[in-house]
Coordinates of N, CA and C in Angstrom, one line a residue:
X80 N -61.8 -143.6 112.7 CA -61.2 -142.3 113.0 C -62.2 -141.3 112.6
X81 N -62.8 -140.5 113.4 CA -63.6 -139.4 113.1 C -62.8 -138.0 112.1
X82 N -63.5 -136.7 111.9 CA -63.6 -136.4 111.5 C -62.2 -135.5 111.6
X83 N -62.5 -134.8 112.9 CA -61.7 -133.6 113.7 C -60.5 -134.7 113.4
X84 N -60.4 -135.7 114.1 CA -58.9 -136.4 114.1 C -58.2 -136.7 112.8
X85 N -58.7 -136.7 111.8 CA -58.7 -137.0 110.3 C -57.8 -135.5 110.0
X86 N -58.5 -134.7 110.6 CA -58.2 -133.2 110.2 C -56.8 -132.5 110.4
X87 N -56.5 -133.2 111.7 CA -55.5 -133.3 112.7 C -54.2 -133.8 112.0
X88 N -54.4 -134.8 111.1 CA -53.4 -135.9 110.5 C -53.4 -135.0 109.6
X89 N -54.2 -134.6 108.9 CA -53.6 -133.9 108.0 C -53.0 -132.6 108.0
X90 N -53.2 -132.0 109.0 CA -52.3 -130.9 109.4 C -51.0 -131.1 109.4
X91 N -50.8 -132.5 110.1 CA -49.3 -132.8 110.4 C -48.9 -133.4 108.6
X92 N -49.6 -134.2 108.0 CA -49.2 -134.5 106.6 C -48.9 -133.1 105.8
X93 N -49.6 -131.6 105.8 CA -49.0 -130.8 105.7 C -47.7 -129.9 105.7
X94 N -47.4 -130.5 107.0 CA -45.8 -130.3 107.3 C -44.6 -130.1 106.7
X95 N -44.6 -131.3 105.9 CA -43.5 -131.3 104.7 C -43.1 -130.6 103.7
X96 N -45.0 -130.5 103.1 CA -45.2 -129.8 102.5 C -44.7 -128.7 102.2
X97 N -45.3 -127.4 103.9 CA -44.8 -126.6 103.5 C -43.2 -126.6 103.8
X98 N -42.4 -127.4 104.2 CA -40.7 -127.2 104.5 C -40.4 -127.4 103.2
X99 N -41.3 -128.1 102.3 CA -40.4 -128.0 100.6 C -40.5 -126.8 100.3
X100 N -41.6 -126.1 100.6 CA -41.9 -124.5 99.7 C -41.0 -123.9 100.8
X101 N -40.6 -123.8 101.9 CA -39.9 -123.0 102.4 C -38.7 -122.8 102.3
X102 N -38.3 -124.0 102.2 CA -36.8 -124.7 101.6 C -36.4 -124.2 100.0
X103 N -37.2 -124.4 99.2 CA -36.7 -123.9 98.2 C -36.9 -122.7 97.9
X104 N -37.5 -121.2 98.5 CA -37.7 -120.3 98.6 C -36.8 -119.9 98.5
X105 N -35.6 -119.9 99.5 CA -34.3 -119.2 99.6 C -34.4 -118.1 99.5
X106 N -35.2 -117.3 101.0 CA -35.1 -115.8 101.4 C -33.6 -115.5 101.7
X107 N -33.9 -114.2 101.4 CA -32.4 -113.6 101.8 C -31.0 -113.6 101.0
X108 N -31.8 -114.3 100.0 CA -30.6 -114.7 98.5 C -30.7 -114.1 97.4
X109 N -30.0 -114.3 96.4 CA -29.9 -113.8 95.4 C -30.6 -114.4 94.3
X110 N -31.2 -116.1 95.0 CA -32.1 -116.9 93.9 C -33.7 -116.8 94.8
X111 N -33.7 -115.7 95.2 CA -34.9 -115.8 96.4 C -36.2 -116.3 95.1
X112 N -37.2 -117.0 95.7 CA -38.2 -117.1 95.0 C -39.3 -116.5 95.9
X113 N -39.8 -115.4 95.3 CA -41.2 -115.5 95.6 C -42.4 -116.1 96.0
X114 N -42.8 -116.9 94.6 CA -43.7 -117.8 94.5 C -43.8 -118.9 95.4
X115 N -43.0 -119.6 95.7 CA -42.8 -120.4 96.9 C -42.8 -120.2 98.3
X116 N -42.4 -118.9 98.6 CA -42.7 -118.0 100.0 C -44.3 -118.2 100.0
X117 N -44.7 -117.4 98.4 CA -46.5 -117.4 98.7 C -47.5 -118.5 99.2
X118 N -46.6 -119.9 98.5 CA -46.8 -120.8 98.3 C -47.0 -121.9 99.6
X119 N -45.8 -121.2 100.1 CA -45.5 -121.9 101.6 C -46.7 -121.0 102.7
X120 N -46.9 -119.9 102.5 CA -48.1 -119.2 102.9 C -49.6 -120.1 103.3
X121 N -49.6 -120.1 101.6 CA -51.1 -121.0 101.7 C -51.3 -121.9 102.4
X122 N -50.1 -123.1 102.3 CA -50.2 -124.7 102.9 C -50.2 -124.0 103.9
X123 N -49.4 -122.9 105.1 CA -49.4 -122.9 106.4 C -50.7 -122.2 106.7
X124 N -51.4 -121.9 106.2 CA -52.6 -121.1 106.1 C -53.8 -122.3 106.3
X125 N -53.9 -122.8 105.3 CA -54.8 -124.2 105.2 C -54.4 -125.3 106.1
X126 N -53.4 -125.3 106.5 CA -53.0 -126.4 107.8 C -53.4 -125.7 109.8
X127 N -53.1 -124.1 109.0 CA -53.9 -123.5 110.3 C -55.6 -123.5 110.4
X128 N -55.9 -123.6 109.5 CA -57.3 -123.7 109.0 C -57.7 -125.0 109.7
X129 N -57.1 -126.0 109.0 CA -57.7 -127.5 110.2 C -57.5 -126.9 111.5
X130 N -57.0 -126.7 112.1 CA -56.2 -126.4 113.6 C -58.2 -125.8 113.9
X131 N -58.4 -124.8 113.2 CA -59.7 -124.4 113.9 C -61.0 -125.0 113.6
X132 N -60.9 -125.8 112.3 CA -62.2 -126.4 111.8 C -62.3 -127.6 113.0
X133 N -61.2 -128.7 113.4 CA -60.9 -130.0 113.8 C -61.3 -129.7 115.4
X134 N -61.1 -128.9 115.9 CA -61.6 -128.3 117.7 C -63.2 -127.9 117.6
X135 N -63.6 -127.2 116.3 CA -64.7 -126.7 116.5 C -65.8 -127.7 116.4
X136 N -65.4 -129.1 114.9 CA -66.0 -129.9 114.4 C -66.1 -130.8 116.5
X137 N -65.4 -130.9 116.6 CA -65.5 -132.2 117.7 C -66.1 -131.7 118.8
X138 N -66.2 -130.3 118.9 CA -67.0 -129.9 120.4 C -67.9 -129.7 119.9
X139 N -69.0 -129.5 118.8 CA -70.2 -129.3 118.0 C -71.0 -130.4 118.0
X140 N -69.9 -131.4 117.6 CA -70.4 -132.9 117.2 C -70.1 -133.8 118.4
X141 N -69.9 -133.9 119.9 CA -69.0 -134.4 121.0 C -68.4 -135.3 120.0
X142 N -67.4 -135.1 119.6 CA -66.4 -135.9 118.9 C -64.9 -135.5 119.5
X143 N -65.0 -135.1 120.8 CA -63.3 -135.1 121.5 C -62.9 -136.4 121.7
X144 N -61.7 -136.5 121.5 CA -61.4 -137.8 122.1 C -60.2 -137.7 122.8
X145 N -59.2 -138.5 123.4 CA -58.1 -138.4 124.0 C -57.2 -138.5 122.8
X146 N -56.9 -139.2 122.0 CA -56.1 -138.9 120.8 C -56.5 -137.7 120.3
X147 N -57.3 -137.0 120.2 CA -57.9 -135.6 119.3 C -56.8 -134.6 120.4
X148 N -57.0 -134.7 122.0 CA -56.3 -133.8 122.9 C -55.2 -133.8 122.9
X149 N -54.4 -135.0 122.2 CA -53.0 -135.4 122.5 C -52.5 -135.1 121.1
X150 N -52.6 -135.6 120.0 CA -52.2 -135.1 118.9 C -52.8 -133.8 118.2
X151 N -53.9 -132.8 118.5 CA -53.9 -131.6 117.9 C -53.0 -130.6 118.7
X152 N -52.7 -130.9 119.6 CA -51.6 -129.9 120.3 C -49.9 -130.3 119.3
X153 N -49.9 -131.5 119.0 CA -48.6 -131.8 118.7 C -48.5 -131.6 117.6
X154 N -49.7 -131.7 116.6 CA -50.0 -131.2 115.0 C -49.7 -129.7 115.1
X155 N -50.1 -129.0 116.1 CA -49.9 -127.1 115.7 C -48.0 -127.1 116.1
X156 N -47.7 -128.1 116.9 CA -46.4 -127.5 117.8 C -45.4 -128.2 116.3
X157 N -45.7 -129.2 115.8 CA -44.8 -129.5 114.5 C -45.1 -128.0 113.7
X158 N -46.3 -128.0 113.5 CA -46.5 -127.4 112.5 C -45.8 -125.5 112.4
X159 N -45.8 -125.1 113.4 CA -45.4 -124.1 114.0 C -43.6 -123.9 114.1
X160 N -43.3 -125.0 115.2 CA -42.1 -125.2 115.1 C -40.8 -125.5 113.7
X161 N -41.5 -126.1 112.8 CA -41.0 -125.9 111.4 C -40.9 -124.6 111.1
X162 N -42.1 -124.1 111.2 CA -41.7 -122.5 110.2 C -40.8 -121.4 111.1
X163 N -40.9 -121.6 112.3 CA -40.1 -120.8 113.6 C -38.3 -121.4 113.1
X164 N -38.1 -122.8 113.0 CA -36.8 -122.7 112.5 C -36.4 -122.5 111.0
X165 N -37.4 -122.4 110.1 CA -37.0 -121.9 108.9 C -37.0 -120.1 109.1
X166 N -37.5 -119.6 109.7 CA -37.7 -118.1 109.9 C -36.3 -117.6 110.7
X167 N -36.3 -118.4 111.3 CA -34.6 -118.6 112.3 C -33.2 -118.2 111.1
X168 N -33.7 -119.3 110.2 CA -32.7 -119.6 109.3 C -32.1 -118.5 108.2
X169 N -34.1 -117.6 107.7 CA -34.1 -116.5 107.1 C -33.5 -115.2 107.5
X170 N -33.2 -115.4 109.0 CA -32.8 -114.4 110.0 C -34.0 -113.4 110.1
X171 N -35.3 -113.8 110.7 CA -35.9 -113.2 110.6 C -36.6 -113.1 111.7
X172 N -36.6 -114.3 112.5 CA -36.3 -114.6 114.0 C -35.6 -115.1 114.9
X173 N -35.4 -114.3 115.8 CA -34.2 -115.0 116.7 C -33.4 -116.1 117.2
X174 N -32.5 -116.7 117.1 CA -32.9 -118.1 117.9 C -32.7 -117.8 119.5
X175 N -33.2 -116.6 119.9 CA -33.7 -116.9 121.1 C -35.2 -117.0 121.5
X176 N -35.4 -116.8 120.2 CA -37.4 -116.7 120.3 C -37.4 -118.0 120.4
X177 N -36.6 -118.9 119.0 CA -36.8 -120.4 118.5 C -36.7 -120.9 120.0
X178 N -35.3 -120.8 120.7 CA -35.1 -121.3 122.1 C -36.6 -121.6 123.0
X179 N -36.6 -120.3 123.1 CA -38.2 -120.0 124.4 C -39.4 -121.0 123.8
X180 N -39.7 -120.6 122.4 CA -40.9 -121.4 122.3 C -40.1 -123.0 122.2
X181 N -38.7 -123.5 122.2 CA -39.1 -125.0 121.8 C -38.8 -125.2 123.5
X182 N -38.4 -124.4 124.1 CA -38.6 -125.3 125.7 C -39.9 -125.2 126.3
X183 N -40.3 -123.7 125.7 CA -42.0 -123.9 126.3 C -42.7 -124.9 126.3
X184 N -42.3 -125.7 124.5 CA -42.9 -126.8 124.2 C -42.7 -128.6 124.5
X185 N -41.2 -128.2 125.0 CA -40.9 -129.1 125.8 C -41.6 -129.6 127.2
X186 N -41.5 -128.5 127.2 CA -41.7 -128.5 129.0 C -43.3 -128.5 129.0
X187 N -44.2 -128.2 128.5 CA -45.3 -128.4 128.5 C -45.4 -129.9 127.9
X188 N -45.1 -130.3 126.6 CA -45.0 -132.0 126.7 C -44.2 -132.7 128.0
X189 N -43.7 -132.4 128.7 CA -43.0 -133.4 129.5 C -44.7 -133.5 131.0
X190 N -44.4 -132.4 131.2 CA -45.9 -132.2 132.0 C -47.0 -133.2 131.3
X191 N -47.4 -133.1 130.0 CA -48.3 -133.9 129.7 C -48.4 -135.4 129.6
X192 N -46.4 -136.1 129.5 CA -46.6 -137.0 129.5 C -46.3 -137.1 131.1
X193 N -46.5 -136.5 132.2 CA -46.4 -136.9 133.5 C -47.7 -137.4 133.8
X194 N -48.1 -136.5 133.5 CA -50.2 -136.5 133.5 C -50.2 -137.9 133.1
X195 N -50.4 -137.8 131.8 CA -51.2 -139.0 131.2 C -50.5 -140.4 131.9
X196 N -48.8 -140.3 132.6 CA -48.5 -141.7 133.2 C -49.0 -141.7 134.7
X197 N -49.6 -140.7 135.6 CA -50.1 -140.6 136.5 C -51.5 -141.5 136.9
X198 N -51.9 -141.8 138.3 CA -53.1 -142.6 138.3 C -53.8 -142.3 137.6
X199 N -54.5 -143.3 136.8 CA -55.6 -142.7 135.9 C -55.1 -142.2 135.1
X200 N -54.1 -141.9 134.5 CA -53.8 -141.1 132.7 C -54.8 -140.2 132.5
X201 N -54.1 -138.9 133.3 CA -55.0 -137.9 132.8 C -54.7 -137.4 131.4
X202 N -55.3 -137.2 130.6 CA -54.8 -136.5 129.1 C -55.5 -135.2 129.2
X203 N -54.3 -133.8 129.5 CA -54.6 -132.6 130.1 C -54.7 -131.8 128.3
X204 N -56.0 -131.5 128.1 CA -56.2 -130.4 126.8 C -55.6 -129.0 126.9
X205 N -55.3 -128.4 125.9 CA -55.2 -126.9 126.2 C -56.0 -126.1 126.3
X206 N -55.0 -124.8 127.0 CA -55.8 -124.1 127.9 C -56.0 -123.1 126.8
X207 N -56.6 -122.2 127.3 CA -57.1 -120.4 126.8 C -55.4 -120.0 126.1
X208 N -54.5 -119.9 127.3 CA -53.3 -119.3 127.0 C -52.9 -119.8 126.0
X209 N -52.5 -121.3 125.9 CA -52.2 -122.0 124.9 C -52.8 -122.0 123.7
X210 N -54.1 -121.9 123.0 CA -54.7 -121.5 122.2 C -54.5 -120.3 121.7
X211 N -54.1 -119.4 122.4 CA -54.2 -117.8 122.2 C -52.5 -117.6 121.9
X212 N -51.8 -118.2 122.4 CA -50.6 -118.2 121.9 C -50.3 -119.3 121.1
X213 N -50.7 -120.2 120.3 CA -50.9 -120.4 119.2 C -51.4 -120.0 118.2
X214 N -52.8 -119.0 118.2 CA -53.0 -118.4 117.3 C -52.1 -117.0 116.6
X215 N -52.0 -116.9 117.7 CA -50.7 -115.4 117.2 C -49.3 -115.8 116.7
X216 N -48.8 -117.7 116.9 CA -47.8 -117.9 116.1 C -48.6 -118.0 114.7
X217 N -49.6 -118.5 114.5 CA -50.1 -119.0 112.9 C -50.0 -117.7 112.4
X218 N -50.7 -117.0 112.6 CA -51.0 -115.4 112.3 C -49.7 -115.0 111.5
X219 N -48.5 -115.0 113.0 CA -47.1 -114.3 112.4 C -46.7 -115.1 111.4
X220 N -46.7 -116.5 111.4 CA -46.3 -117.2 110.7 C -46.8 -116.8 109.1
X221 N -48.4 -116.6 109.3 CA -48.6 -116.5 107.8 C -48.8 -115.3 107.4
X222 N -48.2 -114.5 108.0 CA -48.4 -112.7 107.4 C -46.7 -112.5 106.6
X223 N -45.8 -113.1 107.6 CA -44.3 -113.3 107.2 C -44.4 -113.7 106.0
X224 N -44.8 -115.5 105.6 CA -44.7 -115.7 104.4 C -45.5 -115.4 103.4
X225 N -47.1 -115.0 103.8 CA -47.7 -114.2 102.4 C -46.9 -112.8 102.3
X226 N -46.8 -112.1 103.5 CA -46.0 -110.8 102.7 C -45.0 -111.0 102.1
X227 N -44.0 -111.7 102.5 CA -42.7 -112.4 101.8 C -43.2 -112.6 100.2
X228 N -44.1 -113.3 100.4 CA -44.1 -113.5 98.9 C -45.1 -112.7 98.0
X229 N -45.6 -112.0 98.6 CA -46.4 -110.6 98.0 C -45.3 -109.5 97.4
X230 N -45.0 -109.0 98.8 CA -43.7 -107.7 99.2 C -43.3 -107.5 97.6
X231 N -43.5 -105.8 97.2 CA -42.4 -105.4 96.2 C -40.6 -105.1 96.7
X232 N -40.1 -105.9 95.6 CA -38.5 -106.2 96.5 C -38.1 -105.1 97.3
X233 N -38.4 -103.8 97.4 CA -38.1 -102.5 97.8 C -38.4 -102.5 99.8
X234 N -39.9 -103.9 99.8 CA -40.4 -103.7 100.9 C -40.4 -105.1 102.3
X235 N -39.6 -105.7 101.2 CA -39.0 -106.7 102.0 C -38.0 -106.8 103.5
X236 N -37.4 -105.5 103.3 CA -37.1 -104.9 104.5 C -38.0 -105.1 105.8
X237 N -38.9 -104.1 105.2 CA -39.9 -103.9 106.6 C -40.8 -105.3 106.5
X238 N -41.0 -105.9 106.0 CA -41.4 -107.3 106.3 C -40.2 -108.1 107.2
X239 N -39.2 -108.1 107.2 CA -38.7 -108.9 108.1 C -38.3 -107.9 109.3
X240 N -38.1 -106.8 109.0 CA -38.4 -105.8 110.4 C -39.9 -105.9 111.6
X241 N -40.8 -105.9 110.8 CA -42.0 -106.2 111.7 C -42.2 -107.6 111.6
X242 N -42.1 -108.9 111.5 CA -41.9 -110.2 111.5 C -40.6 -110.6 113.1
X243 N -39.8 -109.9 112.8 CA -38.7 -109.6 113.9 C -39.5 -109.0 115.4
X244 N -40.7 -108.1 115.2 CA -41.1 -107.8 116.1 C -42.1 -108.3 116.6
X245 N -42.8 -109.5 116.0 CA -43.8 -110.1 116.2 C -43.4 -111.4 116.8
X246 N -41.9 -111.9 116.6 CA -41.5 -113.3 116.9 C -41.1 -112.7 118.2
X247 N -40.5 -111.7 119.1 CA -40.3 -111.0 120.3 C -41.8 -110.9 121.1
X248 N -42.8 -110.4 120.3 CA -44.4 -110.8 121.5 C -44.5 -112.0 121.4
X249 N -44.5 -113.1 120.4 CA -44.3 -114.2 120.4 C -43.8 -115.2 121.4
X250 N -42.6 -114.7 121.7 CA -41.6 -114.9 122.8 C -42.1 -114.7 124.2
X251 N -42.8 -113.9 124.0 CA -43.1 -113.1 125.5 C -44.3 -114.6 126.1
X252 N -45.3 -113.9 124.9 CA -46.8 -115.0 124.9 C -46.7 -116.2 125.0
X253 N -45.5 -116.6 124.5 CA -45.0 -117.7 124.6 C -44.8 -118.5 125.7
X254 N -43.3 -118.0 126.5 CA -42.9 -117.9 128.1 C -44.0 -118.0 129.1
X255 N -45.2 -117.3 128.9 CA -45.8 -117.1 129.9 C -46.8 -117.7 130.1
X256 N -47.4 -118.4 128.7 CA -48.5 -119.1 128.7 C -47.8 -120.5 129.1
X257 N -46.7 -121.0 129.1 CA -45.3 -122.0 129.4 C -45.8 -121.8 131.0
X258 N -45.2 -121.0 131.2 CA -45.1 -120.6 133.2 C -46.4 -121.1 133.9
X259 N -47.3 -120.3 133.0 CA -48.7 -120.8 133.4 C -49.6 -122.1 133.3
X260 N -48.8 -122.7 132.3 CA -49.1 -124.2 132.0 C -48.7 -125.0 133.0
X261 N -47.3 -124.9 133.5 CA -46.9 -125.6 134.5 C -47.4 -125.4 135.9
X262 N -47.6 -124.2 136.2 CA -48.1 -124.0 137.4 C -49.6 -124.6 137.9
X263 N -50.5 -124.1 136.5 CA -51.8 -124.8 136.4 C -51.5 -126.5 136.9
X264 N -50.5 -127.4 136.4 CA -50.5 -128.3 136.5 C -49.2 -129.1 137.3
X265 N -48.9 -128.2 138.5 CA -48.0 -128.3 139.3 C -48.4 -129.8 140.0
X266 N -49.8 -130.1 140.1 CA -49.9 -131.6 141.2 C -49.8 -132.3 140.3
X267 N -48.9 -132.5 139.3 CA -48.9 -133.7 138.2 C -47.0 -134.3 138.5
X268 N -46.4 -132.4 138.5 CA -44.7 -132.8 138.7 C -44.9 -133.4 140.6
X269 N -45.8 -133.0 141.5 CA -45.3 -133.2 142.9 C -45.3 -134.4 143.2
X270 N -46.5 -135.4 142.3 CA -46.6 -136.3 142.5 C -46.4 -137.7 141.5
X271 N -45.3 -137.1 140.7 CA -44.5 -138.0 139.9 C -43.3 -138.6 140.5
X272 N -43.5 -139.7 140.4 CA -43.1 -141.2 141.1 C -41.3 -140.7 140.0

């Protein structure tokens, strides 16, 4: 197993990680912890950090592989998707944002596994959109929880007020890079058996 893909796994071994720091955080309570918000910060920070070292390592090094294409999309969509339903939970995003991006993400895996069972298994990488709207979830994701766990209690407000407004472009970027994923790859649904 190379390097990027090594990277990859560990993103997703991340995962847990940060759902314990998020989990025992308990925003919005009266036992809120800080430290653990911050905490849950970093791990999502450092797991977004592979996300860009593990793409750049393998196209530097030609070290893509079809497992690198198929599980680094699915390492960001765990990784992502966890903190979108814990943020859900904080009430701090909608669950109609949670909705949009988990069908986006649905519906873009179901496309991929049409591909890859198509003649020849194509294993279709992401696109620009897809990239670009993942970067802007890591982003929200980790400005939420470092501010969260920065924030003087006074300003915790406007942290989940602008967090609320970022998971709405989120939503938007989201939908559309979705629309456009499918469309791009419309001869995969016409010609599924």
């Amino acid at each position: 197993m190379n390097l990027p893909n090594k990277l990859t796994l560990g993103r997703i071994i991340l995962v847990p990680v940060f759902m314990i720091f998020a989990g025992i955080g308990r925003y919005g309570t009266a036992s809120f912890e800080k430290g653990w918000y911050l905490a849950a910060g970093i791990v999502f920070a450092l797991a977004s950090l592979t996300d860009m070292l593990d793409g750049k390592i393998a196209r530097k090094y030609n070290l893509v592989t079809d497992f690198g294409k198929f599980a680094d999309p699915l390492a960001d969509k765990l990784l992502t998707t966890v903190a979108f339903l814990y943020m859900m939970l904080d009430g701090v995003c909608s669950v109609w944002v949670v909705a949009i991006i988990l069908a986006r993400e649905f519906a873009v895996s179901g496309v991929r596994m049409i591909a890859a069972g198509a003649p020849g298994g194509k294993v279709i990488a992401a696109n620009i959109w897809g990239k670009i709207k993942t970067v802007l979830q890591m982003l929200s994701i980790i400005f939420y929880y470092l501010s969260a766990g920065l924030a003087a209690p006074d300003a915790i407000g406007a942290v989940g007020l602008i967090t609320q407004t970022l998971c709405w472009v989120i939503a938007v970027v989201t939908a559309l890079s979705g629309a456009q994923y499918i469309w791009n790859n419309r001869q995969f649904i016409n010609t599924a058996k």
